[in-house]
């Protein structure tokens, strides 16, 4: 089945202890679709400026990512700049220039409206709501958010939360959104806000799936060398939603495999700057890492 | 097979958001042996003062914990006081009164010298070395340490590290001891200091076993209610070493199961203050939680 993603297509300037890139390809929709394209075809809604280097997304078009709804507007492309500390766990945002993203109104082509799998990347919750309302209700709606919207636009966030199936957040966002210091009771409180399924990203500590009383833990892949964590969360989401769309099923069994595929794609993403690794990643590498996840968790 | 543990038997005063205890039973050897006693018989070397309430360890004696080498010295028992913050992740040590522990010289009865499984709890590395040297070389030597010894007595620590098989530490200790910001390359550096196997405790994020290129992740049990994290690490070690001694094997397969049993015992420990839960825990509860660990990690 197809996936629709709304999010950013951006140019990132990133500095880590391992190097530095300027105006490199980035954005939540870009990372997401690069990962999801290993599993199914992906359709993007986003906006870029006249300065956007379209040749840089050619590799995605070749992998069945459809950019019919990538609008080019007068002005500059959304730019983000950040710097990571020595162990890559803390980052400082140096600048966020929304540019053409500022008054982004996501217009859906007719052939996008009945796409069954929808991913609402981390953008203003009112924009997320707008996209959802302009579609026939998809089979599965998955959403990301962040502390900026939890603190800044709580009412908007609560409106969209009521309408989605799966929320993907990190552990501190669970605690902030639920106002609970315990991750597990916090997740339960968020389930009462709408999404029946919560996916909790724990970075170097793995990921956790919560559905009813059911917990599933995916470990993080043991990487000795990371270059750039930017986009890891969106790449994780791309592997997760891409796999669900491919098998067209979100039973507990499929959700678990999807969490592993999300973790795998995320682990490749951080190995190199920008989308460098996601550009050349092979299906064989993905499946090899899947076997390694089995090896890392088997004890019975 | 039997286990020998050298460590502290102490009285702890602990305050958490969920309550407060004064002079409650504590100490690394106590928590360790309470956990290990679910798997095999345990022999303790430790020292207490004349004020020690011996009736409080009666339940351990009934579970095949042998206190032949628990020496009572004139003076007061080792006391520790600590306070945990709202989410139980940070703790402040309020006081550490070594008392009789200060000039503790671990004397081994002859029938302790050929015990095959040895656990050196978190005490001065010179004391750990003394115990090891006074024994016939055990079949397996497992050791705990902490940042205090890593920073304060690095040469002593390096001497004992050369002689042991398994080191149990937490993730920040791996980074501090190896002087490496990456957990995985850090663990490799520690392996070159002596121990072939590293067990990394990650608290609420689970635990990791490293042997050669081989990684195994155990999740943490999803607890909605914790009362007191004191002793969780020693209890984890007790489940881990206790299981290995029970099956008298430390193949990769047994190490993995041992890590799960360690995690299970640790998860019960934190549910109540002091050893309250370890006092009443049943084998059935342990095995039920083992099944839940299988359920939480199965995806294939």
Coordinates of C-alpha atoms in Angstrom, one line a residue:
Chain A
X1 CA 0.0 0.0 0.0
X2 CA 1.1 3.6 -0.5
X3 CA 2.2 6.1 2.1
X4 CA 1.6 9.8 2.2
X5 CA 3.9 12.0 4.2
X6 CA 3.5 15.7 5.0
X7 CA 6.6 17.4 6.4
X8 CA 9.6 19.5 5.6
X9 CA 12.0 19.3 2.7
X10 CA 14.9 21.3 3.9
X11 CA 18.6 22.3 3.7
X12 CA 20.5 21.5 6.9
X13 CA 23.8 22.9 8.1
X14 CA 25.2 20.5 10.7
X15 CA 28.3 20.3 12.7
X16 CA 29.3 17.2 14.8
X17 CA 32.7 16.1 16.2
X18 CA 33.1 14.1 13.0
X19 CA 32.6 16.8 10.4
X20 CA 30.5 19.6 9.0
X21 CA 28.0 20.0 6.2
X22 CA 26.4 23.2 4.8
X23 CA 23.0 23.3 3.0
X24 CA 22.9 19.5 2.9
X25 CA 19.7 17.8 2.0
X26 CA 17.4 17.4 5.0
X27 CA 13.9 17.7 6.3
X28 CA 11.5 15.3 8.0
X29 CA 9.6 14.3 4.8
X30 CA 12.9 13.7 3.0
X31 CA 14.4 11.4 5.7
X32 CA 11.0 9.7 6.1
X33 CA 10.5 9.0 2.4
X34 CA 14.1 7.8 1.9
X35 CA 13.5 5.2 4.6
X36 CA 9.9 4.2 3.6
X37 CA 10.9 3.9 0.0
X38 CA 12.7 0.6 0.9
X39 CA 9.3 -0.9 1.6
X40 CA 6.7 0.8 -0.5
X41 CA 5.9 3.8 -2.7
X42 CA 5.8 7.1 -1.0
X43 CA 4.0 10.4 -1.8
X44 CA 5.3 13.7 -0.4
X45 CA 3.5 17.0 0.4
X46 CA 6.0 19.7 1.1
X47 CA 7.2 23.1 -0.1
X48 CA 10.6 24.4 -1.2
X49 CA 12.0 27.7 -2.3
X50 CA 13.3 28.6 -5.7
X51 CA 16.9 27.9 -4.5
X52 CA 16.1 24.2 -3.9
X53 CA 18.6 21.8 -5.7
X54 CA 16.1 19.4 -7.2
X55 CA 18.8 17.2 -8.6
X56 CA 19.5 16.1 -5.0
X57 CA 16.2 14.3 -4.7
X58 CA 16.5 12.5 -8.0
X59 CA 17.6 9.3 -6.2
X60 CA 14.3 9.3 -4.3
X61 CA 12.3 9.7 -7.5
X62 CA 14.1 6.6 -8.8
X63 CA 13.0 4.7 -5.7
X64 CA 9.2 5.4 -6.2
X65 CA 9.0 8.6 -4.1
X66 CA 6.4 10.8 -5.8
X67 CA 6.9 14.5 -5.5
X68 CA 3.7 15.6 -7.4
X69 CA 2.8 17.7 -4.4
X70 CA 6.2 19.3 -3.8
X71 CA 5.4 22.9 -4.4
X72 CA 8.1 25.4 -5.3
X73 CA 7.3 28.9 -3.9
X74 CA 9.1 32.2 -4.4
X75 CA 11.7 32.6 -1.7
X76 CA 14.1 30.4 0.1
X77 CA 13.9 26.8 1.2
X78 CA 13.5 26.0 4.9
X79 CA 16.9 25.9 6.6
X80 CA 18.0 24.5 9.9
X81 CA 21.4 24.7 11.5
X82 CA 22.6 22.7 14.5
X83 CA 25.7 21.6 16.4
X84 CA 26.1 18.3 18.4
X85 CA 28.3 17.9 21.4
X86 CA 31.1 15.3 21.8
X87 CA 28.9 12.3 22.5
X88 CA 26.2 13.3 20.0
X89 CA 23.5 13.2 22.7
X90 CA 23.0 16.9 23.1
X91 CA 22.4 19.3 20.3
X92 CA 22.1 23.0 20.0
X93 CA 19.9 24.6 17.3
X94 CA 21.9 27.4 15.8
X95 CA 19.2 28.7 13.6
X96 CA 15.7 27.8 12.1
X97 CA 14.7 29.8 9.0
X98 CA 11.2 28.7 8.1
X99 CA 11.3 30.8 4.9
X100 CA 8.7 29.4 2.4
X101 CA 7.5 27.0 5.1
X102 CA 6.1 29.9 7.1
X103 CA 2.8 30.1 5.3
X104 CA 2.7 26.5 3.9
X105 CA -0.8 25.5 3.0
X106 CA -0.7 21.8 2.1
X107 CA -2.8 21.3 -1.0
X108 CA -3.6 17.7 -1.8
X109 CA -3.9 16.5 -5.4
X110 CA -7.0 14.4 -5.8
X111 CA -5.0 11.2 -6.3
X112 CA -3.5 11.7 -2.8
X113 CA -6.8 11.8 -1.0
X114 CA -7.4 8.1 -0.6
X115 CA -3.8 7.0 0.2
X116 CA -4.3 4.5 3.0
X117 CA -1.2 5.1 5.2
X118 CA -0.6 8.7 6.4
X119 CA 2.4 10.0 8.3
X120 CA 2.1 13.5 9.8
X121 CA 5.7 14.5 10.4
X122 CA 6.7 17.0 13.1
X123 CA 5.0 20.2 12.0
X124 CA 2.5 22.6 13.5
X125 CA -0.5 20.5 14.7
X126 CA -2.9 22.7 12.9
X127 CA -1.2 21.8 9.6
X128 CA -1.3 18.2 10.5
X129 CA -5.0 18.5 11.2
X130 CA -5.5 20.3 7.9
X131 CA -3.9 17.5 5.9
X132 CA -5.9 14.8 7.7
X133 CA -9.2 16.7 7.2
X134 CA -8.5 17.1 3.4
X135 CA -8.2 13.3 3.0
X136 CA -10.7 10.4 3.1
X137 CA -10.0 8.9 6.5
X138 CA -6.8 6.8 5.9
X139 CA -6.6 3.3 7.1
X140 CA -3.8 4.2 9.5
X141 CA -2.6 7.7 10.7
X142 CA 0.8 7.9 12.4
X143 CA 2.1 11.2 13.8
X144 CA 5.2 12.7 15.2
X145 CA 5.4 15.8 17.4
X146 CA 7.9 17.5 19.7
X147 CA 8.3 19.5 23.0
X148 CA 7.9 22.8 21.1
X149 CA 4.3 22.0 20.2
X150 CA 3.5 20.2 23.5
X151 CA 4.4 23.4 25.3
X152 CA 3.5 26.0 22.7
X153 CA 0.2 24.8 21.1
X154 CA -1.3 22.3 23.5
X155 CA -4.9 22.8 22.4
X156 CA -4.1 22.3 18.7
X157 CA -2.1 19.2 19.7
X158 CA -4.9 17.7 21.7
X159 CA -7.3 18.2 18.7
X160 CA -5.2 16.2 16.3
X161 CA -4.2 13.6 18.9
X162 CA -7.9 12.6 19.2
X163 CA -7.9 11.7 15.5
X164 CA -4.8 9.6 15.0
X165 CA -3.9 5.9 15.6
X166 CA -0.2 5.9 16.4
X167 CA 1.9 8.6 18.1
X168 CA 5.7 8.5 17.8
X169 CA 7.5 10.5 20.4
X170 CA 10.7 10.3 22.5
X171 CA 10.8 9.5 26.2
X172 CA 11.0 13.0 27.5
X173 CA 8.1 14.0 25.3
X174 CA 6.0 11.2 26.8
X175 CA 6.7 12.6 30.3
X176 CA 6.1 16.2 29.2
X177 CA 2.8 15.5 27.3
X178 CA 1.4 13.2 30.1
X179 CA 2.8 15.3 33.0
X180 CA 3.9 12.0 34.5
X181 CA 7.4 11.1 35.5
X182 CA 6.8 7.4 34.8
X183 CA 7.2 6.5 31.2
X184 CA 4.7 3.6 31.4
X185 CA 1.8 5.3 33.2
X186 CA 2.6 8.4 31.1
X187 CA 2.1 6.4 27.9
X188 CA -1.3 5.1 29.2
X189 CA -2.4 8.7 29.8
X190 CA -1.5 9.6 26.2
X191 CA -3.5 6.7 25.0
X192 CA -6.5 8.2 26.7
X193 CA -5.9 11.4 24.6
X194 CA -6.5 9.4 21.4
X195 CA -3.8 7.3 19.9
X196 CA -4.2 3.6 20.8
X197 CA -0.6 2.9 20.0
X198 CA 2.4 4.8 21.3
X199 CA 5.9 4.3 19.9
X200 CA 8.6 5.7 22.3
X201 CA 12.0 6.5 20.7
X202 CA 14.8 6.2 23.3
X203 CA 17.7 6.9 21.0
X204 CA 20.8 4.9 22.0
X205 CA 18.6 2.9 24.3
X206 CA 16.2 1.6 21.6
X207 CA 12.5 1.9 21.2
X208 CA 9.4 0.8 23.0
X209 CA 6.0 -0.1 21.6
X210 CA 2.9 0.3 23.8
X211 CA -0.5 -1.0 22.9
X212 CA -3.0 -1.7 25.6
X213 CA -1.1 -3.6 28.3
X214 CA 1.3 -4.9 25.7
X215 CA 4.9 -3.8 25.6
X216 CA 7.6 -4.5 23.1
X217 CA 11.2 -3.4 23.3
X218 CA 13.5 -3.0 20.3
X219 CA 17.2 -2.5 21.2
X220 CA 19.3 0.1 19.5
X221 CA 21.9 -1.2 17.1
X222 CA 25.4 -1.1 18.7
X223 CA 27.2 1.5 16.6
X224 CA 30.8 2.2 17.3
X225 CA 30.9 5.0 14.9
X226 CA 28.2 7.6 14.3
X227 CA 28.6 10.8 12.4
X228 CA 25.4 12.7 12.5
X229 CA 22.1 11.9 14.4
X230 CA 20.1 14.4 12.3
X231 CA 17.0 12.8 10.8
X232 CA 17.3 9.6 12.8
X233 CA 13.8 9.9 14.2
X234 CA 12.1 10.6 10.8
X235 CA 14.1 7.8 9.3
X236 CA 12.9 5.5 12.1
X237 CA 9.4 6.6 11.3
X238 CA 9.9 5.9 7.6
X239 CA 11.1 2.3 8.3
X240 CA 8.2 1.8 10.7
X241 CA 5.4 3.2 8.6
X242 CA 6.9 1.9 5.4
X243 CA 7.0 -1.7 6.7
X244 CA 3.3 -1.5 7.9
X245 CA 2.2 -0.2 4.5
X246 CA 4.1 -2.9 2.7
X247 CA 2.5 -5.7 4.7
X248 CA -0.8 -3.7 4.9
X249 CA -1.3 -4.8 8.5
X250 CA -0.8 -3.3 11.9
X251 CA -1.5 -6.3 14.1
X252 CA 0.8 -6.6 17.2
X253 CA 3.1 -8.9 15.2
X254 CA 3.5 -6.5 12.3
X255 CA 3.9 -3.5 14.6
X256 CA 6.8 -5.3 16.3
X257 CA 8.6 -6.1 13.0
X258 CA 7.9 -2.5 11.9
X259 CA 9.6 -1.3 15.1
X260 CA 12.7 -3.4 14.3
X261 CA 12.8 -2.1 10.7
X262 CA 12.4 1.5 12.0
X263 CA 15.4 0.9 14.3
X264 CA 17.4 -0.6 11.5
X265 CA 16.8 2.3 9.1
X266 CA 17.5 4.8 11.9
X267 CA 20.8 3.0 12.7
X268 CA 22.0 3.4 9.2
X269 CA 20.9 7.0 9.0
X270 CA 23.3 8.2 11.7
X271 CA 26.3 6.5 10.2
X272 CA 26.9 9.3 7.7
X273 CA 26.0 12.9 7.3
X274 CA 22.7 14.0 5.8
X275 CA 21.1 11.2 3.6
X276 CA 24.5 9.9 2.4
X277 CA 23.9 6.4 3.8
X278 CA 20.2 6.2 2.9
X279 CA 21.2 7.0 -0.6
X280 CA 23.3 3.9 -1.1
X281 CA 21.8 1.5 1.4
X282 CA 20.9 -1.9 0.0
X283 CA 18.0 -4.2 0.9
X284 CA 20.7 -6.8 1.7
X285 CA 22.2 -4.6 4.3
X286 CA 18.8 -4.0 5.9
X287 CA 18.1 -7.8 6.0
X288 CA 21.5 -8.5 7.4
X289 CA 20.9 -6.1 10.2
X290 CA 17.5 -7.6 10.8
X291 CA 19.2 -10.9 11.5
X292 CA 21.6 -9.1 13.9
X293 CA 18.6 -7.8 15.8
X294 CA 17.3 -11.3 16.2
X295 CA 20.8 -12.4 17.4
X296 CA 21.0 -9.5 19.9
X297 CA 17.6 -10.3 21.5
X298 CA 17.3 -14.1 21.5
X299 CA 17.6 -15.8 24.9
X300 CA 15.2 -18.7 24.9
Chain B
X1 CA 27.3 -24.8 42.5
X2 CA 27.9 -22.4 45.5
X3 CA 28.5 -18.7 45.3
X4 CA 30.8 -16.6 47.5
X5 CA 30.1 -12.9 47.9
X6 CA 32.3 -10.3 49.6
X7 CA 30.6 -6.9 50.2
X8 CA 28.8 -4.9 52.7
X9 CA 26.0 -5.7 55.2
X10 CA 24.7 -2.4 56.1
X11 CA 21.9 -0.3 57.5
X12 CA 20.4 2.2 55.1
X13 CA 18.4 5.3 55.6
X14 CA 16.6 6.2 52.4
X15 CA 14.1 8.8 51.4
X16 CA 12.3 8.7 48.1
X17 CA 9.1 10.5 46.9
X18 CA 7.2 7.3 48.0
X19 CA 8.4 7.1 51.6
X20 CA 11.3 6.9 54.0
X21 CA 13.1 4.2 56.0
X22 CA 15.7 4.5 58.7
X23 CA 18.4 1.9 59.5
X24 CA 16.7 -0.5 57.2
X25 CA 18.6 -3.7 56.1
X26 CA 20.9 -3.0 53.2
X27 CA 24.4 -3.5 51.8
X28 CA 25.7 -5.0 48.6
X29 CA 26.3 -8.5 50.0
X30 CA 22.8 -8.6 51.5
X31 CA 21.0 -7.6 48.3
X32 CA 23.2 -9.9 46.3
X33 CA 22.7 -12.9 48.4
X34 CA 18.9 -12.3 48.8
X35 CA 18.7 -12.5 45.0
X36 CA 21.2 -15.3 44.4
X37 CA 19.5 -17.5 47.0
X38 CA 16.7 -18.1 44.6
X39 CA 19.1 -20.1 42.5
X40 CA 21.8 -21.6 44.7
X41 CA 23.4 -21.5 48.1
X42 CA 25.3 -18.4 48.9
X43 CA 28.2 -17.7 51.3
X44 CA 28.8 -14.2 52.7
X45 CA 32.0 -12.5 53.9
X46 CA 31.3 -9.3 55.6
X47 CA 31.5 -7.4 58.8
X48 CA 28.9 -5.8 61.1
X49 CA 29.0 -3.9 64.3
X50 CA 27.6 -4.9 67.7
X51 CA 24.4 -3.0 67.0
X52 CA 23.5 -5.2 64.0
X53 CA 20.0 -6.6 64.2
X54 CA 20.8 -10.2 63.4
X55 CA 17.1 -11.2 63.4
X56 CA 16.7 -9.3 60.2
X57 CA 18.8 -11.7 58.2
X58 CA 17.1 -14.8 59.5
X59 CA 15.0 -15.1 56.3
X60 CA 18.3 -15.3 54.3
X61 CA 19.6 -18.1 56.5
X62 CA 16.4 -20.0 55.9
X63 CA 17.1 -19.6 52.2
X64 CA 20.6 -21.3 52.3
X65 CA 22.6 -18.1 52.8
X66 CA 25.6 -19.0 54.9
X67 CA 26.9 -16.3 57.3
X68 CA 29.8 -18.3 58.8
X69 CA 32.1 -15.4 57.8
X70 CA 30.0 -12.6 58.9
X71 CA 32.2 -11.1 61.6
X72 CA 30.8 -8.9 64.4
X73 CA 33.3 -6.3 65.5
X74 CA 33.2 -3.8 68.3
X75 CA 31.6 -0.6 67.1
X76 CA 28.8 0.3 64.7
X77 CA 27.5 -1.2 61.5
X78 CA 28.3 0.4 58.2
X79 CA 25.5 3.0 57.5
X80 CA 24.5 4.8 54.3
X81 CA 21.9 7.5 53.9
X82 CA 20.5 8.8 50.6
X83 CA 17.7 10.7 49.0
X84 CA 16.2 10.2 45.5
X85 CA 14.7 12.9 43.4
X86 CA 11.2 12.9 41.9
X87 CA 11.8 10.4 39.1
X88 CA 14.2 8.2 41.1
X89 CA 16.9 8.7 38.5
X90 CA 19.2 10.9 40.6
X91 CA 20.3 10.3 44.1
X92 CA 22.1 12.3 46.6
X93 CA 24.3 10.6 49.2
X94 CA 23.5 12.2 52.6
X95 CA 26.1 10.3 54.6
X96 CA 28.4 7.3 54.4
X97 CA 29.6 6.0 57.8
X98 CA 32.0 3.2 57.2
X99 CA 32.3 2.4 60.9
X100 CA 33.5 -1.2 61.4
X101 CA 33.9 -1.5 57.6
X102 CA 36.8 0.9 57.7
X103 CA 39.5 -1.7 58.6
X104 CA 37.7 -4.7 57.3
X105 CA 40.1 -7.6 56.7
X106 CA 38.2 -10.4 54.9
X107 CA 39.2 -13.7 56.6
X108 CA 38.2 -16.7 54.7
X109 CA 37.2 -19.9 56.5
X110 CA 38.9 -22.9 54.9
X111 CA 35.6 -24.3 53.5
X112 CA 35.1 -21.0 51.6
X113 CA 38.4 -21.3 49.7
X114 CA 37.3 -23.6 46.9
X115 CA 33.9 -22.1 46.2
X116 CA 33.7 -22.0 42.4
X117 CA 31.6 -18.8 41.8
X118 CA 32.9 -15.6 43.3
X119 CA 31.2 -12.2 43.3
X120 CA 33.3 -9.2 44.4
X121 CA 30.8 -6.5 45.3
X122 CA 31.6 -2.8 45.0
X123 CA 34.3 -2.3 47.7
X124 CA 37.9 -1.1 47.6
X125 CA 39.7 -2.9 44.8
X126 CA 42.5 -3.9 47.2
X127 CA 40.0 -5.7 49.3
X128 CA 38.6 -7.4 46.2
X129 CA 42.1 -8.5 45.3
X130 CA 42.8 -9.8 48.9
X131 CA 39.7 -12.0 48.8
X132 CA 40.6 -13.4 45.3
X133 CA 44.2 -14.1 46.4
X134 CA 43.1 -15.9 49.5
X135 CA 41.1 -18.4 47.4
X136 CA 41.9 -21.2 45.1
X137 CA 41.2 -19.6 41.7
X138 CA 37.4 -19.9 41.4
X139 CA 35.8 -21.1 38.2
X140 CA 34.3 -17.7 37.6
X141 CA 35.0 -14.3 39.1
X142 CA 32.5 -11.5 38.7
X143 CA 33.1 -8.0 39.9
X144 CA 31.3 -4.7 40.4
X145 CA 32.9 -1.3 40.8
X146 CA 32.0 2.3 40.7
X147 CA 33.1 5.8 39.7
X148 CA 34.6 6.4 43.1
X149 CA 37.2 3.7 42.6
X150 CA 37.7 4.5 38.9
X151 CA 38.7 8.0 39.8
X152 CA 40.2 7.4 43.2
X153 CA 42.2 4.2 43.0
X154 CA 42.8 3.5 39.3
X155 CA 46.0 1.5 39.8
X156 CA 44.4 -0.8 42.3
X157 CA 41.4 -1.2 40.1
X158 CA 43.6 -2.1 37.1
X159 CA 45.4 -4.8 39.1
X160 CA 42.1 -6.6 40.0
X161 CA 40.6 -6.1 36.5
X162 CA 43.4 -8.2 35.0
X163 CA 42.3 -11.2 37.2
X164 CA 38.6 -11.3 36.7
X165 CA 36.2 -12.8 34.1
X166 CA 33.1 -10.6 34.2
X167 CA 32.8 -6.9 35.0
X168 CA 29.4 -5.5 35.9
X169 CA 29.2 -1.7 35.5
X170 CA 26.8 1.0 34.5
X171 CA 27.0 2.9 31.2
X172 CA 28.6 6.0 32.6
X173 CA 31.2 3.9 34.4
X174 CA 32.1 2.2 31.1
X175 CA 32.7 5.6 29.5
X176 CA 34.7 6.8 32.5
X177 CA 36.9 3.7 32.9
X178 CA 37.6 3.4 29.1
X179 CA 37.8 7.2 28.5
X180 CA 35.7 6.7 25.5
X181 CA 32.4 8.4 24.8
X182 CA 31.1 5.4 22.8
X183 CA 29.7 2.6 24.9
X184 CA 30.6 -0.1 22.5
X185 CA 34.2 0.8 21.7
X186 CA 34.5 1.7 25.4
X187 CA 33.5 -1.8 26.4
X188 CA 36.1 -3.3 24.0
X189 CA 38.8 -1.2 25.7
X190 CA 37.8 -2.5 29.1
X191 CA 37.9 -6.1 27.7
X192 CA 41.6 -5.4 26.9
X193 CA 42.1 -4.5 30.6
X194 CA 41.2 -8.1 31.6
X195 CA 37.5 -9.1 31.8
X196 CA 36.4 -11.0 28.7
X197 CA 32.8 -10.3 29.5
X198 CA 31.2 -6.9 30.3
X199 CA 27.7 -6.5 31.7
X200 CA 26.5 -3.0 31.3
X201 CA 23.6 -1.9 33.5
X202 CA 21.5 0.8 32.0
X203 CA 18.8 1.1 34.7
X204 CA 15.4 1.9 33.3
X205 CA 16.9 1.2 29.8
X206 CA 17.8 -2.4 30.5
X207 CA 21.1 -4.2 30.4
X208 CA 23.7 -5.1 27.8
X209 CA 26.0 -8.1 27.6
X210 CA 29.2 -7.8 25.6
X211 CA 31.4 -10.8 24.9
X212 CA 33.8 -10.6 21.9
X213 CA 31.8 -9.2 19.0
X214 CA 28.7 -10.6 20.6
X215 CA 26.0 -8.2 22.0
X216 CA 22.8 -9.2 23.9
X217 CA 20.2 -6.7 25.1
X218 CA 17.9 -7.3 28.0
X219 CA 15.1 -4.8 28.3
X220 CA 14.0 -3.3 31.6
X221 CA 10.8 -4.5 33.0
X222 CA 8.1 -1.8 32.6
X223 CA 7.3 -0.8 36.1
X224 CA 4.6 1.8 36.7
X225 CA 5.4 2.0 40.4
X226 CA 8.8 2.0 41.9
X227 CA 9.5 2.8 45.6
X228 CA 13.2 2.6 46.1
X229 CA 16.0 1.9 43.6
X230 CA 18.6 1.2 46.4
X231 CA 20.3 -2.2 45.9
X232 CA 18.9 -2.8 42.4
X233 CA 22.4 -3.2 41.0
X234 CA 23.5 -5.7 43.6
X235 CA 20.2 -7.6 43.3
X236 CA 20.7 -7.7 39.5
X237 CA 24.2 -9.2 40.1
X238 CA 22.7 -11.7 42.5
X239 CA 20.2 -12.9 39.9
X240 CA 22.9 -13.0 37.3
X241 CA 25.6 -14.8 39.2
X242 CA 23.1 -17.0 41.0
X243 CA 21.7 -18.3 37.8
X244 CA 25.2 -19.0 36.3
X245 CA 26.2 -20.9 39.5
X246 CA 22.9 -22.9 39.4
X247 CA 23.4 -24.1 35.8
X248 CA 27.2 -24.2 36.4
X249 CA 27.8 -22.8 32.9
X250 CA 28.7 -19.5 31.4
X251 CA 28.3 -20.2 27.7
X252 CA 26.7 -17.3 25.7
X253 CA 23.4 -19.0 26.1
X254 CA 23.6 -19.2 29.9
X255 CA 24.9 -15.7 30.1
X256 CA 21.9 -14.4 28.3
X257 CA 19.4 -16.2 30.5
X258 CA 21.4 -15.0 33.5
X259 CA 21.1 -11.4 32.3
X260 CA 17.3 -11.8 32.1
X261 CA 17.2 -13.3 35.6
X262 CA 19.3 -10.5 36.9
X263 CA 16.9 -8.0 35.3
X264 CA 13.9 -9.7 36.8
X265 CA 15.4 -9.8 40.3
X266 CA 16.4 -6.1 40.0
X267 CA 12.9 -5.2 38.9
X268 CA 11.4 -6.8 41.9
X269 CA 13.9 -5.2 44.2
X270 CA 12.8 -1.6 43.4
X271 CA 9.1 -2.3 43.9
X272 CA 9.5 -1.8 47.7
X273 CA 11.9 -0.3 50.2
X274 CA 14.9 -2.1 51.4
X275 CA 14.7 -5.9 50.9
X276 CA 10.9 -6.0 51.6
X277 CA 10.0 -7.5 48.2
X278 CA 13.0 -9.9 48.1
X279 CA 11.9 -11.2 51.4
X280 CA 8.5 -12.5 50.1
X281 CA 9.2 -13.0 46.4
X282 CA 8.2 -16.4 45.1
X283 CA 9.8 -18.6 42.4
X284 CA 6.5 -18.5 40.6
X285 CA 6.6 -14.7 40.4
X286 CA 10.2 -14.9 39.0
X287 CA 9.1 -17.4 36.3
X288 CA 6.0 -15.4 35.4
X289 CA 8.2 -12.4 34.8
X290 CA 10.6 -14.5 32.8
X291 CA 7.7 -15.3 30.5
X292 CA 6.9 -11.6 30.3
X293 CA 10.5 -10.9 29.2
X294 CA 10.0 -13.4 26.4
X295 CA 6.7 -11.7 25.4
X296 CA 8.3 -8.2 25.5
X297 CA 11.2 -9.1 23.1
X298 CA 9.7 -11.6 20.6
X299 CA 9.3 -10.4 17.1
X300 CA 10.1 -13.3 14.8

